[in-house]
CSV table of C-alpha atoms in Angstrom, one decimal:
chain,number,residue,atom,x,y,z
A,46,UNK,CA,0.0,0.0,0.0
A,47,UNK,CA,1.8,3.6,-1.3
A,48,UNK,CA,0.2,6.3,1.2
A,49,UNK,CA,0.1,9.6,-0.7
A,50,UNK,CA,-0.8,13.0,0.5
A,51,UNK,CA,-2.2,15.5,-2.3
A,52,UNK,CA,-1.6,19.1,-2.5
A,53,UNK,CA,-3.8,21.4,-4.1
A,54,UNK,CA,-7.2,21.4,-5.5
A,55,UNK,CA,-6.9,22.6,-9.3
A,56,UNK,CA,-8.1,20.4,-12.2
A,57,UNK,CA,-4.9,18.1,-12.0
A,58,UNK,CA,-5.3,17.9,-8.0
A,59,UNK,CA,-9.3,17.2,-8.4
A,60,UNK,CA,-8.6,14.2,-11.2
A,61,UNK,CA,-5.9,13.1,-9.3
A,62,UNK,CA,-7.1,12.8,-6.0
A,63,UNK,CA,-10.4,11.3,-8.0
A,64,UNK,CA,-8.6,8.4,-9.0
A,65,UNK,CA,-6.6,7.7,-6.3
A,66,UNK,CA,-9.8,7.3,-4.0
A,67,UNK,CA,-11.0,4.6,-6.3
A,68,UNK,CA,-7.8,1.9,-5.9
A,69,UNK,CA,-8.2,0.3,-3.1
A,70,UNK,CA,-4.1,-0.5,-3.3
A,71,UNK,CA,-3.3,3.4,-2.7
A,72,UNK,CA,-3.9,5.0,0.2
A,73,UNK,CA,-5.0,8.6,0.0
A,74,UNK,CA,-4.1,10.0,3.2
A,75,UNK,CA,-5.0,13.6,3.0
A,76,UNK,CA,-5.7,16.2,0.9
A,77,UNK,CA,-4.2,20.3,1.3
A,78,UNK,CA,-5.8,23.1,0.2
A,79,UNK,CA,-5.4,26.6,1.6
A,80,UNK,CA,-9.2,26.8,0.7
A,81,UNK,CA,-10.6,24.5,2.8
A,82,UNK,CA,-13.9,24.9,1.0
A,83,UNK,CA,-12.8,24.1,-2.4
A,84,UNK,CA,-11.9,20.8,-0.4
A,85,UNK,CA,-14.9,19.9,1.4
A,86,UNK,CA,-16.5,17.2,-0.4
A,87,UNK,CA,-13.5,15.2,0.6
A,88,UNK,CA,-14.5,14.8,4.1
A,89,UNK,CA,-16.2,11.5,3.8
A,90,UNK,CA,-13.6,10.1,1.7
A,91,UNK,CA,-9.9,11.5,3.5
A,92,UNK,CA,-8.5,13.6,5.7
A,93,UNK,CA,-8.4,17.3,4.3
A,94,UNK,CA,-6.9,20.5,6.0
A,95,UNK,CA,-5.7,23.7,4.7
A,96,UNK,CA,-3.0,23.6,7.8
A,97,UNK,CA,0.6,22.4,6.7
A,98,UNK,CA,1.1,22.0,10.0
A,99,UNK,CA,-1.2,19.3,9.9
A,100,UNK,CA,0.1,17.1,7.1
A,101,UNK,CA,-0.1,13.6,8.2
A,102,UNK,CA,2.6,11.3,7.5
A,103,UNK,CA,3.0,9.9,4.0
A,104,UNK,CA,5.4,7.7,1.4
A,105,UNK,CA,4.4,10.9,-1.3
A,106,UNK,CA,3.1,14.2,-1.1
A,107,UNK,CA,2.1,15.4,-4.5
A,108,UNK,CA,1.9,19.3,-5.1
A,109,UNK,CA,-0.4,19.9,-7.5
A,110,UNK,CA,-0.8,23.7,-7.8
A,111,UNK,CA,0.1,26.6,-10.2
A,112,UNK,CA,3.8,26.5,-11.2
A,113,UNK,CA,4.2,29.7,-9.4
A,114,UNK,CA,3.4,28.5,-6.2
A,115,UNK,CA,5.5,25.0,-6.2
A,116,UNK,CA,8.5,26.1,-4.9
A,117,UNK,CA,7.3,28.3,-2.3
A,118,UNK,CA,5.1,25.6,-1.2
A,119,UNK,CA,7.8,23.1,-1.7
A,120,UNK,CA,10.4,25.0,0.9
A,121,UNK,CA,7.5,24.4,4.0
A,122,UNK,CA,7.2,20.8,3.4
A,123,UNK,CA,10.5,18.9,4.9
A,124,UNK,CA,10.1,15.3,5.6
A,125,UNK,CA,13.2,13.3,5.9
A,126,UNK,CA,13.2,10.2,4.1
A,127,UNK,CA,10.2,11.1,2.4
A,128,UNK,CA,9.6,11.8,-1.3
A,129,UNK,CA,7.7,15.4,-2.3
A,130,UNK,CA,7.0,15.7,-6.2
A,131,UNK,CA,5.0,18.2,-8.5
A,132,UNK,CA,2.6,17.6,-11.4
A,133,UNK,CA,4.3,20.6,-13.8
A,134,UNK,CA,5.4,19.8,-17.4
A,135,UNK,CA,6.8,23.5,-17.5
A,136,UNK,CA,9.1,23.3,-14.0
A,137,UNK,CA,12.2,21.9,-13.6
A,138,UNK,CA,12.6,19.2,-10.4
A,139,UNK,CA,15.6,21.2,-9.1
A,140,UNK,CA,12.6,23.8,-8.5
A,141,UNK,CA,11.3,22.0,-5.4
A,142,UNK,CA,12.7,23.8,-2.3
A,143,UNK,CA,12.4,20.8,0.0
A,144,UNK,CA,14.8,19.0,2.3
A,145,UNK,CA,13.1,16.2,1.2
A,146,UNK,CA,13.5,13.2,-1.6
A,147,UNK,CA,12.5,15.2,-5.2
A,148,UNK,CA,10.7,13.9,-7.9
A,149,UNK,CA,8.0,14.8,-10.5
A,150,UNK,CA,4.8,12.8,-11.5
A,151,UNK,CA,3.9,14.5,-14.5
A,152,UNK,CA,0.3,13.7,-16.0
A,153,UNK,CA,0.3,14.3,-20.1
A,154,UNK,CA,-3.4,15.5,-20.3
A,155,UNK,CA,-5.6,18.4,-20.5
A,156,UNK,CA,-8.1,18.4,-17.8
A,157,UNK,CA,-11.4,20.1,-16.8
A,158,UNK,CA,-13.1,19.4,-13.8
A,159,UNK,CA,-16.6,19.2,-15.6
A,160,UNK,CA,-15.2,15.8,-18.1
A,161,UNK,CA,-13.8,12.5,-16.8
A,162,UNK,CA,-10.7,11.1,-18.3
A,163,UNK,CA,-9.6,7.8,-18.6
A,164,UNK,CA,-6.7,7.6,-16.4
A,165,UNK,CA,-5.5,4.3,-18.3
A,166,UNK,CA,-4.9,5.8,-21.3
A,167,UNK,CA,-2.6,9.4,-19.8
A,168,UNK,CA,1.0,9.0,-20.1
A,169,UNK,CA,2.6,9.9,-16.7
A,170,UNK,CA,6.1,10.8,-17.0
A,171,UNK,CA,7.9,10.6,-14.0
A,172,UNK,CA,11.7,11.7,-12.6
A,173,UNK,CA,13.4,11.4,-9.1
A,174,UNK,CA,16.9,11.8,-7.5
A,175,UNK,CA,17.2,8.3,-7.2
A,176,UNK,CA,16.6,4.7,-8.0
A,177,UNK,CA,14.5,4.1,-4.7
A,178,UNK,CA,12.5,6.7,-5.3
A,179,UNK,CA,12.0,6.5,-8.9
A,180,UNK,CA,10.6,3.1,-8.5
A,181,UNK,CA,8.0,4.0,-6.0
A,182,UNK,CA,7.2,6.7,-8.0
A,183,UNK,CA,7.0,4.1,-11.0
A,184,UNK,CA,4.9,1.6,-9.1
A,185,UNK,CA,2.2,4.3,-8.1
A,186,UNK,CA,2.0,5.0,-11.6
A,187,UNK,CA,1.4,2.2,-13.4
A,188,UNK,CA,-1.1,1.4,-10.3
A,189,UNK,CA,-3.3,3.7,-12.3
A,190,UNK,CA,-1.9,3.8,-15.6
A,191,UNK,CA,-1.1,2.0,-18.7
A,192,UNK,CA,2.1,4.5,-20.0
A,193,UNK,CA,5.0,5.7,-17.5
A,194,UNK,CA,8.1,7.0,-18.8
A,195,UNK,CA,10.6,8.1,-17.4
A,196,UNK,CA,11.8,11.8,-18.9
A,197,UNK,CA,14.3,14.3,-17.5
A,198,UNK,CA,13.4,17.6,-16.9
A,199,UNK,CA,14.7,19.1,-20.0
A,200,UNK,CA,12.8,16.7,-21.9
A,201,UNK,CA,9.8,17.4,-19.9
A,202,UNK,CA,10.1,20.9,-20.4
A,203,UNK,CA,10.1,20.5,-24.2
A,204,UNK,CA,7.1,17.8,-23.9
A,205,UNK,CA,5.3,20.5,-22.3
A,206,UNK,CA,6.1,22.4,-25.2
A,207,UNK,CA,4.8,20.4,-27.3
A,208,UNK,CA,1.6,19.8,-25.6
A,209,UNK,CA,1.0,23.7,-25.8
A,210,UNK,CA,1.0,23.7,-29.5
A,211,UNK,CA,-0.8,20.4,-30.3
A,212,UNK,CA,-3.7,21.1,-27.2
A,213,UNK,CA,-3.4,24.8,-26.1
A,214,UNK,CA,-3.3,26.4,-29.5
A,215,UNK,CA,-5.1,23.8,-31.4
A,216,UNK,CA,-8.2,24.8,-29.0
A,217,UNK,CA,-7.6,28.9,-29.9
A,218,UNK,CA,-7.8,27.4,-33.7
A,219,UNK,CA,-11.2,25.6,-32.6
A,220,UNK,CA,-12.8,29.0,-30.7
A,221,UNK,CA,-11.5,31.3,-34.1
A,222,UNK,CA,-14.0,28.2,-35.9
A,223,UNK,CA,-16.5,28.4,-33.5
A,224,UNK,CA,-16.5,32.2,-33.2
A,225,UNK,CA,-17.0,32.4,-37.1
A,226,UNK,CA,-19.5,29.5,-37.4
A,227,UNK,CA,-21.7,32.2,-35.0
A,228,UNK,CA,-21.2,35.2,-37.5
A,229,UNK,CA,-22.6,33.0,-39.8
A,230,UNK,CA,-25.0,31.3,-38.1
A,231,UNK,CA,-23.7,27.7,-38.9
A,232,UNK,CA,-23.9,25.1,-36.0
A,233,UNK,CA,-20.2,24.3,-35.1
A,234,UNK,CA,-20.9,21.1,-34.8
A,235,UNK,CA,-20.2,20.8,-38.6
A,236,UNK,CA,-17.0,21.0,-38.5
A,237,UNK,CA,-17.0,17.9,-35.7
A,238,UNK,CA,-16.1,15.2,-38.3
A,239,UNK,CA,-13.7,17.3,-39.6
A,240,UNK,CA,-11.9,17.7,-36.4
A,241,UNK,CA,-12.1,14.2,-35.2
A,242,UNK,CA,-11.0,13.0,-39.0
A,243,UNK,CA,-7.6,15.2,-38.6
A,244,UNK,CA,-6.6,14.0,-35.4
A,245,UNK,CA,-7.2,10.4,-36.1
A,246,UNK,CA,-5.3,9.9,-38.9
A,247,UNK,CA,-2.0,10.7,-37.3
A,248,UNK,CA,-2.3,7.3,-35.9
A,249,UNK,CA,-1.4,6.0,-39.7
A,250,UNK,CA,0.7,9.0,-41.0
A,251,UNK,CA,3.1,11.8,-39.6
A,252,UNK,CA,1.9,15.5,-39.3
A,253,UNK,CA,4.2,16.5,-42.3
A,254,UNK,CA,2.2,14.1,-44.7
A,255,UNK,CA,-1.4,15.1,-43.4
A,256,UNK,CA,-0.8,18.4,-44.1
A,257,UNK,CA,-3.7,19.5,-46.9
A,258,UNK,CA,-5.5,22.6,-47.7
A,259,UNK,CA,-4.7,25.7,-49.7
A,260,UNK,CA,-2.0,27.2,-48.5
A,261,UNK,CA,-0.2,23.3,-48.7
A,262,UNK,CA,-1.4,23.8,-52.3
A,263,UNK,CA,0.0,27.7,-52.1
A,264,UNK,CA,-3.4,28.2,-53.6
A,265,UNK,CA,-2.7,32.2,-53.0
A,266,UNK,CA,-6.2,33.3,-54.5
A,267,UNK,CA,-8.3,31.2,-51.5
A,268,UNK,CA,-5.9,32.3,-48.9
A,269,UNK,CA,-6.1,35.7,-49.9
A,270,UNK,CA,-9.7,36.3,-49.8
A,271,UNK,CA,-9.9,34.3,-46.2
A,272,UNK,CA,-8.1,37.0,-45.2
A,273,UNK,CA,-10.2,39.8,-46.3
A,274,UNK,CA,-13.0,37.7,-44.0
A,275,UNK,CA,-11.0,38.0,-40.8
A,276,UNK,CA,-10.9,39.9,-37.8
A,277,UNK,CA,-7.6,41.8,-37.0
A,278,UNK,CA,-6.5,39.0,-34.6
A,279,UNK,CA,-7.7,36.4,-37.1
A,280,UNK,CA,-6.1,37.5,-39.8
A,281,UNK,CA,-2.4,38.2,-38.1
A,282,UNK,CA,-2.9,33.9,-37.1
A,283,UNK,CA,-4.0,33.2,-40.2
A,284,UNK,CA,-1.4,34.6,-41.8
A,285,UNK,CA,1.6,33.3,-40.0
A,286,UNK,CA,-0.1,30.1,-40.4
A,287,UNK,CA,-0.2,30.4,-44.3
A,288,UNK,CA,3.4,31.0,-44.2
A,289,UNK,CA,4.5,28.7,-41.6
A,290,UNK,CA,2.4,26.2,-44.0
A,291,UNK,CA,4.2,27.3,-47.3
A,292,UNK,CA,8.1,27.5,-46.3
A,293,UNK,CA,7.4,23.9,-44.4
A,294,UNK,CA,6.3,22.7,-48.2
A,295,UNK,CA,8.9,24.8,-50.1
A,296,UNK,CA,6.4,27.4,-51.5
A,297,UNK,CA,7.2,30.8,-50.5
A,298,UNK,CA,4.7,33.6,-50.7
């Protein structure tokens, strides 16, 4: 039995502590928040306080807050022997100002509190400052998931990266849709097969090759009447876009 003691109550914190409730091989010891209500409908399930003063005794403590806030968090929890971690793709381990073991248990998903995820499926990437404590960290992982890696914090940092462009930005490109469906009264729902169509078919080819569309066709007269269509802000994406598109295929504008 891994006892683990969660930090935070954000999206990541609120999945998190979510699925750790339901295996009955971890033990959720407690859950922090400094806003005990955002807590409260832990009460039947764990132990929850907004004291670190009170933090009961654990094999993990997960901080799972804003990156801002780890490593002042971090510096006021000092267990010896123990193992404290954070959830950020974007923050380096070295970041943790603890006396304590370091580590990071990195979840590769977007989450909102309102949609369940299917915690078999995230990749967890995980580091530590040693072998001990990257195998514990290992073995809580794959107690609730079906992909650990292990990653170093550079790596992680460009992951996260990654994950900006392919989920962050790919959701601006789907409000700039939906926002222009509205203008012309068009349901965005649409555009739904479209949208599931492009991201499944880079299960059978790369990025480069699914590129279509008319700026991969430097079809200049389409591209320039999109723009004439856009908002300011629209048009400056759309734009860069086009080009990005164009030198990636060799066709410059």
């Amino acid at each position: 039995m891994i006892n683990v003691v969660i930090l935070g109550g954000g999206n990541v914190a609120h999945h998190l502590t979510t699925q750790l409730l339901k295996n009955d091989t971890i033990n959720l010891v407690q859950v922090y928040n400094r806003s005990i209500e955002k807590i409260q409908h832990l009460k039947n399930s764990t132990s929850i306080t907004n004291k670190l003063s009170e933090l009961k005794d654990a094999d993990i403590y997960i901080i799972s807050v804003s990156d801002n806030a780890i490593s002042s968090l971090s510096s006021k929890i000092n267990f010896k022997e123990k193992l404290v971690v954070h959830t950020s793709g974007g923050v380096a381990m070295k970041d943790l100002l603890t006396i304590s073991n370091k580590g990071v248990f990195y979840l590769l998903q977007s989450f909102s509190k309102e949609r369940e995820v299917n915690f078999s499926t995230i990749p967890i990437c995980l580091e530590a400052e040693n072998e001990k404590d990257l195998k514990l960290l290992s073995q809580l992982a794959s107690k609730i998931s079906n992909t650990v890696h292990i990653i170093n914090s550079e790596q992680r940092e460009k992951l996260h990266l990654a994950a900006v462009f392919v989920n962050n930005f790919v959701n601006v490109m789907y409000k700039i849709g939906h926002d222009i469906c509205n203008t012309a009264n068009v349901p965005f729902e649409i555009l739904k097969p479209l949208i599931l169509e492009t991201a499944s078919k880079i299960d059978e080819i790369t990025p480069y090759e699914a590129q279509t569309g008319p700026a991969r066709r430097n079809d200049t007269k389409t591209t320039e009447k999109h723009e004439t269509m856009l908002l300011i802000n629209q048009r400056e994406i759309y734009t860069l876009l086009t080009k990005s598109i164009n030198n990636t295929y060799g066709e410059k504008l």
